[in-house]
Coordinates of N, CA and C in Angstrom, one line a residue:
X1 N -7.4 -14.5 10.6 CA -8.1 -15.0 12.0 C -9.4 -15.4 11.6
X2 N -10.8 -15.0 10.9 CA -11.9 -15.3 10.5 C -11.7 -16.5 9.6
X3 N -11.1 -16.4 8.5 CA -10.8 -17.8 7.5 C -10.2 -19.0 8.5
X4 N -9.2 -18.6 9.3 CA -9.1 -20.0 10.3 C -10.5 -20.6 10.9
X5 N -11.1 -19.5 11.5 CA -11.9 -19.8 12.1 C -13.1 -20.5 12.0
X6 N -13.6 -20.1 10.4 CA -14.6 -20.6 9.6 C -13.8 -22.1 9.2
X7 N -12.9 -22.3 8.6 CA -12.0 -23.7 8.5 C -12.1 -24.7 9.6
X8 N -11.8 -24.1 11.1 CA -12.2 -25.1 12.1 C -13.8 -25.9 11.7
X9 N -14.6 -25.3 11.1 CA -16.0 -26.2 11.2 C -16.3 -27.3 10.2
X10 N -15.0 -27.0 9.3 CA -15.0 -28.2 8.3 C -14.1 -29.2 8.4
X11 N -13.7 -30.9 8.0 CA -13.4 -31.7 8.2 C -11.8 -31.5 7.8
X12 N -10.9 -31.9 8.8 CA -9.7 -31.1 8.9 C -8.9 -33.1 8.3
X13 N -7.7 -32.5 7.0 CA -7.0 -33.6 6.5 C -5.6 -33.8 6.5
X14 N -5.1 -34.2 7.2 CA -3.6 -34.2 6.8 C -3.4 -35.2 6.7
X15 N -1.5 -35.3 5.6 CA -1.0 -36.3 5.0 C 0.2 -36.5 5.3
X16 N 0.8 -37.7 5.4 CA 1.9 -38.0 6.3 C 2.6 -39.1 4.9
X17 N 4.0 -38.9 5.5 CA 4.5 -40.0 4.7 C 6.1 -40.3 5.3
X18 N 6.7 -41.5 5.2 CA 7.9 -41.9 5.7 C 8.0 -42.7 5.2
X19 N 9.8 -43.0 5.4 CA 10.9 -44.0 4.7 C 11.8 -44.0 5.3
X20 N 12.6 -45.7 5.9 CA 13.3 -46.1 6.6 C 14.1 -46.9 5.8
X21 N 15.5 -47.1 5.6 CA 16.5 -48.1 5.4 C 17.3 -48.2 6.4
X22 N 17.2 -50.0 7.1 CA 18.5 -50.1 8.1 C 18.6 -51.7 7.6
X23 N 19.9 -51.6 8.3 CA 20.6 -53.2 8.6 C 20.6 -53.5 10.1
X24 N 20.0 -54.8 10.4 CA 20.1 -55.0 11.5 C 21.2 -55.5 11.8
X25 N 21.9 -56.4 11.0 CA 22.9 -57.2 11.2 C 24.0 -57.7 10.4
X26 N 25.2 -56.6 10.7 CA 26.3 -56.7 10.0 C 26.3 -57.5 8.8
X27 N 26.9 -57.4 7.3 CA 27.0 -58.5 6.1 C 25.7 -58.8 5.6
X28 N 24.6 -58.5 6.6 CA 23.2 -59.3 6.4 C 22.2 -58.5 5.3
X29 N 21.1 -58.7 4.6 CA 20.7 -57.8 4.3 C 19.8 -56.8 4.9
X30 N 19.4 -56.0 4.5 CA 18.7 -54.6 4.5 C 17.6 -54.1 4.4
X31 N 16.6 -54.1 5.2 CA 15.5 -53.4 5.9 C 15.3 -52.6 5.5
X32 N 14.2 -52.4 4.0 CA 13.3 -50.8 3.9 C 11.7 -51.1 3.8
X33 N 11.5 -50.0 4.8 CA 9.9 -49.6 4.7 C 9.7 -48.7 4.8
X34 N 8.1 -48.7 3.9 CA 7.7 -47.2 3.7 C 6.6 -46.8 3.7
X35 N 5.7 -46.2 4.0 CA 4.3 -45.6 4.7 C 3.8 -44.2 3.8
X36 N 2.7 -44.2 3.2 CA 2.2 -43.1 2.7 C 0.6 -43.5 3.6
X37 N -0.1 -41.8 3.8 CA -1.2 -42.3 4.1 C -2.2 -40.8 4.4
X38 N -3.4 -41.0 4.5 CA -3.6 -39.4 5.3 C -4.5 -39.8 6.3
X39 N -4.9 -38.5 7.0 CA -5.7 -38.9 8.1 C -7.0 -37.4 7.9
X40 N -7.7 -38.3 8.2 CA -9.0 -37.0 8.3 C -9.2 -36.9 10.2
X41 N -9.5 -35.7 10.6 CA -10.4 -35.5 11.8 C -11.6 -34.5 11.7
X42 N -12.7 -34.9 12.1 CA -13.9 -33.3 12.0 C -14.2 -33.2 13.9
X43 N -14.2 -32.4 13.9 CA -14.5 -31.8 15.6 C -16.3 -31.6 16.0
X44 N -17.2 -33.0 16.4 CA -18.2 -32.1 16.3 C -18.8 -31.2 17.4
X45 N -19.5 -30.0 16.7 CA -19.5 -28.9 17.5 C -20.6 -29.0 18.1
X46 N -20.7 -29.8 19.4 CA -21.9 -30.1 20.1 C -22.2 -28.8 21.1
X47 N -21.1 -28.2 22.2 CA -21.8 -27.5 22.9 C -21.7 -25.9 22.2
X48 N -21.1 -25.7 21.1 CA -21.5 -24.3 20.1 C -19.6 -23.6 20.4
X49 N -18.7 -25.0 21.1 CA -17.2 -24.0 21.0 C -16.7 -23.5 19.6
X50 N -16.7 -24.0 18.2 CA -16.6 -23.4 17.1 C -17.2 -22.7 16.3
X51 N -18.4 -22.3 16.7 CA -19.3 -21.3 16.2 C -19.1 -19.8 17.4
X52 N -18.8 -20.5 18.2 CA -18.4 -18.9 19.4 C -17.0 -18.4 18.9
X53 N -16.1 -19.5 18.7 CA -14.8 -18.6 17.9 C -14.9 -18.0 16.5
X54 N -15.7 -18.7 15.6 CA -16.0 -18.0 14.2 C -16.5 -16.4 14.7
X55 N -17.9 -15.9 15.6 CA -18.5 -15.1 16.0 C -17.9 -14.3 16.3
X56 N -16.5 -14.5 17.7 CA -15.9 -13.6 17.7 C -14.7 -13.3 16.7
X57 N -14.5 -14.2 15.6 CA -13.4 -13.4 14.8 C -14.2 -12.5 14.1
X58 N -15.4 -13.1 13.9 CA -16.2 -12.1 13.0 C -16.9 -10.7 13.4
X59 N -16.6 -10.4 14.9 CA -16.8 -9.4 15.6 C -15.2 -8.9 15.4
X60 N -14.1 -9.3 15.4 CA -12.9 -8.6 15.3 C -12.6 -8.2 13.8
X61 N -13.1 -8.4 13.1 CA -12.8 -7.8 11.7 C -13.7 -7.0 11.6
X62 N -15.5 -7.0 12.2 CA -15.6 -5.8 11.6 C -15.5 -4.5 13.1
X63 N -14.9 -4.4 13.8 CA -14.6 -4.4 14.8 C -12.9 -3.3 13.8
X64 N -12.2 -4.0 13.3 CA -11.0 -3.3 12.5 C -11.6 -3.0 11.3
X65 N -12.3 -3.6 10.8 CA -13.0 -1.9 9.6 C -13.8 -1.0 10.2
X66 N -14.0 -1.1 11.6 CA -14.9 0.3 11.6 C -13.1 1.0 12.1
X67 N -12.2 0.7 12.6 CA -11.1 1.6 12.8 C -10.9 1.8 11.6
X68 N -11.1 1.3 10.7 CA -10.8 1.8 9.1 C -10.7 3.4 8.8
X69 N -12.1 2.8 9.0 CA -13.1 4.1 8.7 C -13.2 5.5 9.8
X70 N -12.2 4.8 10.9 CA -11.9 6.1 12.2 C -10.6 6.5 11.5
X71 N -9.5 6.1 10.9 CA -8.3 6.5 10.4 C -9.0 7.5 9.2
X72 N -9.8 6.7 8.2 CA -10.3 7.5 7.2 C -10.8 9.2 7.5
X73 N -11.6 9.3 8.6 CA -12.2 9.9 9.3 C -10.9 10.8 9.6
X74 N -10.2 10.6 10.2 CA -9.2 11.4 10.7 C -9.0 12.3 9.9
X75 N -8.4 11.7 8.5 CA -7.2 11.8 7.0 C -8.6 12.9 6.9
X76 N -10.1 12.7 6.4 CA -10.6 13.5 6.2 C -10.6 15.3 7.0
X77 N -10.7 14.8 8.2 CA -10.8 15.8 8.9 C -9.6 16.7 9.3
X78 N -8.4 16.0 9.0 CA -6.9 17.0 9.0 C -6.8 17.6 7.7
X79 N -7.4 16.9 6.6 CA -7.4 17.5 5.1 C -8.0 19.0 5.4
X80 N -9.6 18.9 5.5 CA -10.5 19.8 5.6 C -9.3 21.3 6.7
X81 N -9.2 20.4 8.1 CA -8.4 21.8 8.7 C -7.3 22.3 8.0
X82 N -5.9 21.3 7.2 CA -5.2 22.0 6.0 C -6.0 23.0 5.6
X83 N -6.9 22.8 4.7 CA -7.3 23.7 3.3 C -7.9 24.6 4.2
X84 N -8.3 24.3 5.4 CA -8.4 26.3 5.7 C -7.7 27.3 6.2
X85 N -6.7 26.5 6.6 CA -5.3 26.7 7.2 C -4.6 27.4 5.9
X86 N -4.5 26.5 4.8 CA -3.6 27.1 3.9 C -4.7 28.5 3.1
X87 N -5.8 28.6 3.0 CA -6.7 29.7 2.6 C -6.4 31.1 3.7
X88 N -6.2 30.7 5.0 CA -5.9 31.9 5.9 C -4.7 32.6 5.7
X89 N -3.4 31.0 5.5 CA -2.5 31.6 5.0 C -2.1 32.1 3.8
X90 N -2.7 32.2 2.7 CA -2.7 32.8 1.4 C -3.4 34.2 1.6
X91 N -3.9 34.5 2.4 CA -4.8 35.5 2.6 C -3.8 36.5 3.3
X92 N -2.9 35.7 4.9 CA -1.9 36.3 5.4 C -1.1 37.4 4.2
X93 N -0.6 36.2 3.6 CA 0.4 36.0 2.8 C 0.2 37.9 1.9
X94 N -1.0 38.1 1.3 CA -1.2 38.8 0.5 C -1.4 40.1 1.1
X95 N -1.6 39.9 2.4 CA -1.9 41.2 3.2 C -0.3 41.6 3.4
X96 N 0.7 40.8 3.5 CA 1.9 40.7 4.4 C 2.7 41.3 2.6
X97 N 2.7 40.9 1.8 CA 3.2 41.7 0.3 C 2.6 42.9 0.0
X98 N 1.4 43.1 0.2 CA 1.0 44.6 0.1 C 1.4 45.4 1.1
X99 N 1.8 45.2 2.4 CA 2.2 45.9 3.6 C 3.6 45.5 3.4
X100 N 5.0 45.3 2.8 CA 5.8 45.1 1.8 C 6.0 46.0 1.3
X101 N 5.3 45.9 0.5 CA 4.9 47.0 -0.8 C 4.7 48.2 -0.2
X102 N 4.1 48.7 0.8 CA 3.5 50.1 0.9 C 4.8 50.5 1.8
X103 N 5.5 49.3 2.3 CA 6.8 50.3 3.9 C 8.3 50.2 2.6
X104 N 8.2 49.5 1.5 CA 9.0 49.7 0.2 C 8.9 51.0 -0.4
X105 N 7.7 52.0 -0.4 CA 7.1 53.2 -1.2 C 7.3 54.0 -0.3
X106 N 7.2 53.7 0.9 CA 7.6 54.8 2.4 C 9.4 55.2 2.0
X107 N 9.7 53.7 2.5 CA 11.5 53.9 2.2 C 12.1 55.0 1.3
X108 N 11.0 54.1 -0.1 CA 12.1 55.5 -1.5 C 11.5 57.1 -1.1
X109 N 10.1 57.4 -0.4 CA 10.5 58.7 0.0 C 10.9 58.8 0.9
X110 N 11.1 58.1 2.0 CA 12.3 59.1 2.6 C 13.5 59.3 2.6
X111 N 13.8 58.3 1.3 CA 15.3 58.5 0.8 C 15.0 59.8 0.0
X112 N 14.2 59.8 -0.7 CA 14.1 61.1 -1.5 C 14.1 62.0 -0.8
X113 N 13.6 62.3 1.0 CA 13.5 63.1 1.5 C 15.0 63.3 2.3
X114 N 15.2 62.3 2.0 CA 16.6 62.5 3.1 C 17.8 63.8 1.7
X115 N 17.5 63.2 1.0 CA 18.9 63.4 -0.3 C 18.3 65.3 -0.6
X116 N 17.1 65.4 0.0 CA 16.8 67.0 -0.3 C 17.1 67.9 0.9
X117 N 17.5 67.1 2.1 CA 17.6 67.8 3.2 C 16.4 67.7 4.3
X118 N 15.3 67.0 3.7 CA 13.9 67.3 4.8 C 14.0 66.5 5.8
X119 N 14.7 65.4 5.8 CA 14.5 63.8 6.9 C 15.9 63.8 7.2
X120 N 15.9 63.4 8.7 CA 17.1 63.5 9.3 C 17.4 61.4 8.9
X121 N 19.0 61.9 8.9 CA 19.1 60.2 8.0 C 18.9 58.9 8.6
X122 N 18.4 59.2 10.4 CA 18.1 57.9 11.2 C 16.8 57.6 11.0
X123 N 16.0 59.2 10.5 CA 14.5 58.3 9.9 C 14.3 57.5 8.8
X124 N 15.3 58.1 7.5 CA 15.0 57.6 6.4 C 16.0 55.6 6.6
X125 N 17.4 55.2 7.3 CA 16.9 54.2 8.0 C 16.3 53.6 8.5
X126 N 15.3 54.0 9.8 CA 14.9 52.9 10.1 C 13.4 52.9 9.5
X127 N 12.8 53.4 8.1 CA 12.0 53.2 7.3 C 12.5 52.4 6.1
X128 N 14.1 51.9 6.1 CA 14.9 51.3 5.1 C 14.4 49.5 6.1
X129 N 14.7 49.9 7.1 CA 14.9 48.8 8.1 C 13.3 47.9 8.1
X130 N 12.7 49.2 8.3 CA 11.1 48.9 8.3 C 10.4 48.0 7.0
X131 N 11.3 48.7 5.9 CA 11.2 47.7 4.6 C 11.3 46.4 4.3
X132 N 12.9 46.5 4.8 CA 13.1 45.0 4.6 C 12.8 43.8 5.6
X133 N 12.4 44.5 6.9 CA 11.2 43.9 7.8 C 9.7 43.3 7.1
X134 N 9.8 44.2 6.7 CA 7.9 43.1 6.0 C 8.4 42.8 5.0
X135 N 9.5 42.9 4.4 CA 9.7 41.3 3.2 C 9.9 40.7 3.8
X136 N 11.0 40.1 4.8 CA 10.9 39.3 5.7 C 9.6 38.5 6.1
X137 N 8.8 39.3 6.3 CA 7.9 38.9 7.4 C 7.2 38.1 6.0
X138 N 7.2 38.5 4.9 CA 6.2 38.6 3.1 C 6.6 36.6 3.1
X139 N 8.0 36.9 3.3 CA 8.6 35.7 2.4 C 8.3 34.6 4.0
X140 N 8.4 34.7 4.7 CA 8.1 33.7 5.8 C 6.7 32.8 5.5
X141 N 5.4 34.3 5.2 CA 4.8 33.9 5.0 C 4.0 32.7 4.2
X142 N 4.9 33.5 2.8 CA 4.8 32.7 2.1 C 5.2 31.6 2.3
X143 N 6.3 30.5 3.1 CA 7.4 29.6 3.3 C 6.1 28.8 4.2
X144 N 5.7 29.5 4.6 CA 4.4 28.2 5.7 C 3.3 28.0 4.8
X145 N 2.8 28.7 3.6 CA 1.9 28.1 2.9 C 2.5 27.2 2.3
X146 N 3.8 27.4 1.7 CA 4.0 26.3 0.8 C 4.2 24.9 1.8
X147 N 4.7 25.0 3.2 CA 4.3 23.9 4.4 C 3.0 23.1 3.9
X148 N 2.5 24.3 4.0 CA 0.9 24.2 4.2 C 0.7 22.6 2.4
X149 N 1.0 23.2 1.6 CA 0.8 22.8 0.5 C 1.1 21.7 0.2
X150 N 2.5 20.7 1.1 CA 2.9 19.8 1.0 C 2.1 18.6 1.6
X151 N 2.1 19.0 2.6 CA 1.2 18.5 3.7 C -0.2 17.9 2.7
X152 N -0.8 18.9 2.5 CA -2.2 18.3 1.5 C -1.8 17.4 0.4
X153 N -0.4 17.6 -0.3 CA -0.1 17.0 -1.4 C 0.0 15.2 -0.8
X154 N 0.1 15.7 0.6 CA 1.3 14.1 1.5 C -0.6 13.4 1.6
X155 N -1.6 13.7 2.3 CA -2.9 13.9 2.5 C -3.9 13.3 1.6
X156 N -3.8 14.0 0.6 CA -4.5 13.8 -0.3 C -4.3 12.8 -1.4
X157 N -3.0 12.3 -1.3 CA -2.1 11.5 -2.5 C -2.2 12.0 -3.7
X158 N -2.3 12.9 -4.1 CA -2.4 13.5 -5.3 C -1.1 13.9 -6.2
X159 N -1.0 14.2 -7.4 CA 0.2 14.8 -7.8 C 0.4 16.4 -7.2
X160 N 1.4 16.8 -7.4 CA 1.4 18.2 -6.8 C 0.7 19.6 -7.5
X161 N 1.6 19.0 -9.1 CA 1.4 19.7 -10.1 C -0.3 20.0 -10.3
X162 N -1.2 18.7 -10.1 CA -2.5 18.6 -10.4 C -3.4 19.4 -9.3
X163 N -2.2 19.4 -7.8 CA -3.1 20.0 -6.6 C -3.4 21.2 -6.6
X164 N -1.9 21.9 -7.1 CA -1.8 23.3 -6.9 C -2.6 24.0 -8.6
X165 N -3.1 23.2 -9.5 CA -3.9 24.1 -10.3 C -5.3 24.3 -9.5
X166 N -5.7 22.7 -8.8 CA -7.1 22.8 -8.0 C -7.1 24.1 -7.1
X167 N -6.1 24.4 -6.8 CA -6.0 25.3 -5.5 C -6.3 26.9 -6.1
X168 N -5.7 26.7 -6.9 CA -5.4 28.2 -7.9 C -6.7 29.1 -8.1
X169 N -7.7 27.9 -7.9 CA -9.0 28.8 -8.2 C -9.3 29.5 -7.2
X170 N -8.9 29.2 -5.8 CA -10.0 30.0 -5.1 C -8.9 30.6 -4.2
X171 N -7.7 30.8 -4.4 CA -6.3 31.2 -3.6 C -6.6 32.4 -2.8
X172 N -6.1 32.3 -1.5 CA -6.6 33.5 -0.5 C -8.2 33.7 -0.3
X173 N -9.0 32.6 -0.7 CA -10.4 32.4 -0.2 C -10.5 31.5 1.1
X174 N -11.0 32.4 1.9 CA -10.8 31.9 3.5 C -12.8 30.8 3.3
X175 N -12.6 29.7 3.1 CA -13.8 29.3 3.0 C -14.9 30.0 4.3
X176 N -16.6 30.0 4.3 CA -17.1 30.0 5.7 C -18.0 28.8 5.6
X177 N -18.1 28.2 6.6 CA -19.2 27.3 7.5 C -20.4 27.3 6.9
X178 N -21.1 26.7 6.5 CA -22.7 27.2 5.8 C -23.5 27.6 7.8
X179 N -24.8 28.5 7.4 CA -25.6 28.8 8.7 C -26.5 28.2 9.1
X180 N -26.2 27.0 8.6 CA -27.3 26.1 9.4 C -27.4 25.9 10.7
X181 N -28.4 25.8 11.4 CA -28.0 25.5 13.1 C -29.3 24.1 13.6
X182 N -28.7 22.8 14.2 CA -29.2 21.5 14.2 C -29.7 21.6 15.6
X183 N -30.7 21.5 16.4 CA -31.1 21.6 17.7 C -31.3 20.2 18.5
X184 N -31.8 19.4 17.2 CA -32.2 18.1 17.7 C -31.6 16.7 16.8
X185 N -30.6 16.1 17.5 CA -30.1 14.8 16.6 C -30.8 13.4 17.0
X186 N -30.9 12.6 16.0 CA -31.7 11.1 16.7 C -30.3 10.4 17.3
X187 N -30.8 10.3 18.2 CA -29.6 9.0 19.2 C -29.1 7.9 18.2
X188 N -29.7 7.6 17.1 CA -29.4 6.1 16.5 C -27.8 7.0 15.6
X189 N -27.7 8.0 15.6 CA -26.7 8.7 14.9 C -24.8 8.4 15.7
X190 N -24.9 8.3 16.7 CA -24.3 8.0 17.6 C -23.3 6.6 16.9
X191 N -24.3 5.3 16.6 CA -23.8 3.7 15.8 C -23.3 4.4 14.4
X192 N -22.8 5.7 14.2 CA -22.5 6.0 12.8 C -20.9 6.0 13.2
X193 N -20.6 6.2 14.9 CA -19.4 6.6 14.9 C -18.6 5.8 14.9
X194 N -17.5 5.9 14.5 CA -16.2 4.5 14.2 C -15.9 4.0 15.6
X195 N -15.4 5.0 16.6 CA -14.6 4.1 18.0 C -16.2 3.9 18.6
X196 N -17.0 4.4 18.3 CA -18.4 3.6 18.9 C -18.4 2.0 18.3
X197 N -19.0 2.2 17.4 CA -18.9 0.8 16.7 C -17.4 -0.3 17.0
X198 N -16.9 0.3 17.2 CA -15.3 -0.3 17.2 C -15.5 -1.1 18.5
X199 N -15.9 -0.4 19.3 CA -16.2 -0.5 20.8 C -17.5 -1.9 21.1
X200 N -18.7 -1.5 20.5 CA -19.6 -2.7 20.6 C -19.1 -4.0 19.7
X201 N -18.4 -3.8 18.9 CA -18.0 -5.0 18.2 C -16.8 -5.9 19.3
X202 N -15.9 -4.6 19.7 CA -15.7 -5.8 20.8 C -16.1 -6.5 21.9
X203 N -16.9 -5.0 22.6 CA -18.0 -6.3 23.1 C -18.4 -7.7 22.9
X204 N -18.8 -7.2 21.7 CA -19.3 -8.9 21.0 C -18.3 -9.9 21.0
X205 N -17.1 -9.3 20.4 CA -15.9 -10.0 20.9 C -15.8 -11.0 21.8
X206 N -16.0 -10.3 22.8 CA -15.3 -10.5 24.7 C -16.5 -11.6 24.9
X207 N -17.6 -11.4 24.4 CA -19.2 -12.5 24.9 C -18.7 -13.7 24.1
X208 N -18.5 -13.7 22.9 CA -17.9 -14.5 22.3 C -17.0 -15.6 22.9
X209 N -15.8 -14.6 23.4 CA -14.8 -15.5 24.0 C -14.8 -16.4 25.4
X210 N -16.3 -15.5 25.8 CA -16.5 -16.2 27.2 C -17.4 -17.7 26.8
X211 N -18.3 -17.4 26.1 CA -18.5 -18.7 25.1 C -17.9 -20.1 25.3
X212 N -16.9 -19.4 23.8 CA -16.0 -20.4 23.6 C -14.8 -21.1 25.1
X213 N -14.7 -20.3 25.7 CA -14.3 -20.9 27.1 C -15.2 -21.5 27.7
X214 N -16.2 -21.1 27.9 CA -16.7 -21.8 28.4 C -17.2 -23.4 28.0
X215 N -17.6 -23.3 26.3 CA -17.8 -24.4 26.0 C -16.6 -25.8 25.5
X216 N -15.4 -24.9 26.2 CA -13.9 -25.7 25.9 C -13.9 -26.5 27.2
X217 N -14.5 -26.0 28.5 CA -14.7 -26.6 29.5 C -15.3 -28.3 29.3
X218 N -16.4 -28.2 28.5 CA -17.2 -29.6 28.3 C -16.5 -30.9 27.4
X219 N -16.7 -31.9 27.2 CA -16.1 -32.9 26.4 C -16.2 -32.6 24.8
X220 N -15.1 -32.3 24.6 CA -14.9 -32.7 23.3 C -15.0 -33.9 22.6
X221 N -16.0 -34.2 21.8 CA -16.1 -35.1 20.7 C -16.0 -34.7 19.1
X222 N -14.8 -35.5 18.7 CA -14.4 -35.6 17.2 C -14.1 -37.2 16.4
X223 N -14.9 -37.3 15.1 CA -14.4 -38.1 14.3 C -13.1 -38.0 13.6
X224 N -12.4 -39.4 13.8 CA -11.1 -39.3 13.0 C -11.2 -40.6 12.3
X225 N -10.4 -40.8 11.1 CA -10.1 -41.4 10.5 C -9.0 -41.8 9.7
X226 N -8.1 -42.6 9.5 CA -7.1 -42.6 8.3 C -6.6 -43.9 7.5
X227 N -6.5 -43.8 6.8 CA -6.0 -44.8 5.5 C -4.2 -44.3 5.0
X228 N -4.3 -45.7 4.7 CA -2.7 -45.6 3.9 C -1.8 -46.8 3.3
X229 N -1.2 -46.4 2.7 CA -0.4 -47.5 2.5 C 0.7 -47.9 2.6
X230 N 1.9 -48.8 3.2 CA 3.1 -49.5 3.7 C 3.7 -50.3 3.1
X231 N 4.4 -50.4 3.1 CA 5.5 -51.8 2.0 C 6.9 -52.2 3.0
X232 N 7.2 -53.5 3.1 CA 8.5 -53.8 4.0 C 9.0 -54.9 2.9
X233 N 10.5 -54.4 2.8 CA 11.1 -55.2 2.0 C 12.7 -55.6 2.9
X234 N 12.8 -56.8 2.8 CA 14.1 -57.6 3.5 C 15.1 -57.9 2.2
X235 N 16.0 -57.5 1.8 CA 16.7 -58.1 1.3 C 16.3 -58.0 -0.3

């Protein structure tokens, strides 16, 4: 759109060509004609309509760039959130595996005590059920961590093997935010927000559209010219 608005400030050049062959009277010679030529036109931007259209296109382009930065920031924030969730999930999976091992050991001790006649069979069965439940919970937690890793692969656009090697160094370590406290921020920081920048460009584009509409209500002056070569043959 911006390229079109900029091109509107320059002269326009069109090429035309036509050819025909006809017979007016039966059994008489046919007439053939042809024409080739070029036409040029240039709108004199006396009231700023073309310039207003260019400003509107420039503002919309800047707004689109701000939207791109907003999407990028959203992906970055989602990636950071997924990374923290993965570390928390790994810590929970580690705890679930330890709980499963503890319950498995308890179930083995209960089984030995049952065989020696010191524990009721119902208590031993309950211990085995608890161990099985702990193994299932640990497997489900590991599966959730795998899903988070797959999500990070998509958000970072990195090969899965390479990403897993990078993540292996800090497994189950939940990052902590720095303890800095910011009490006052300058208002100019608001201009760095992509959504506010996009809204600003939208207002500027709307103002340029108003200037364009008002300029189009006034007379339009253009310079036009054409040059060509024609031929006519009869018989």
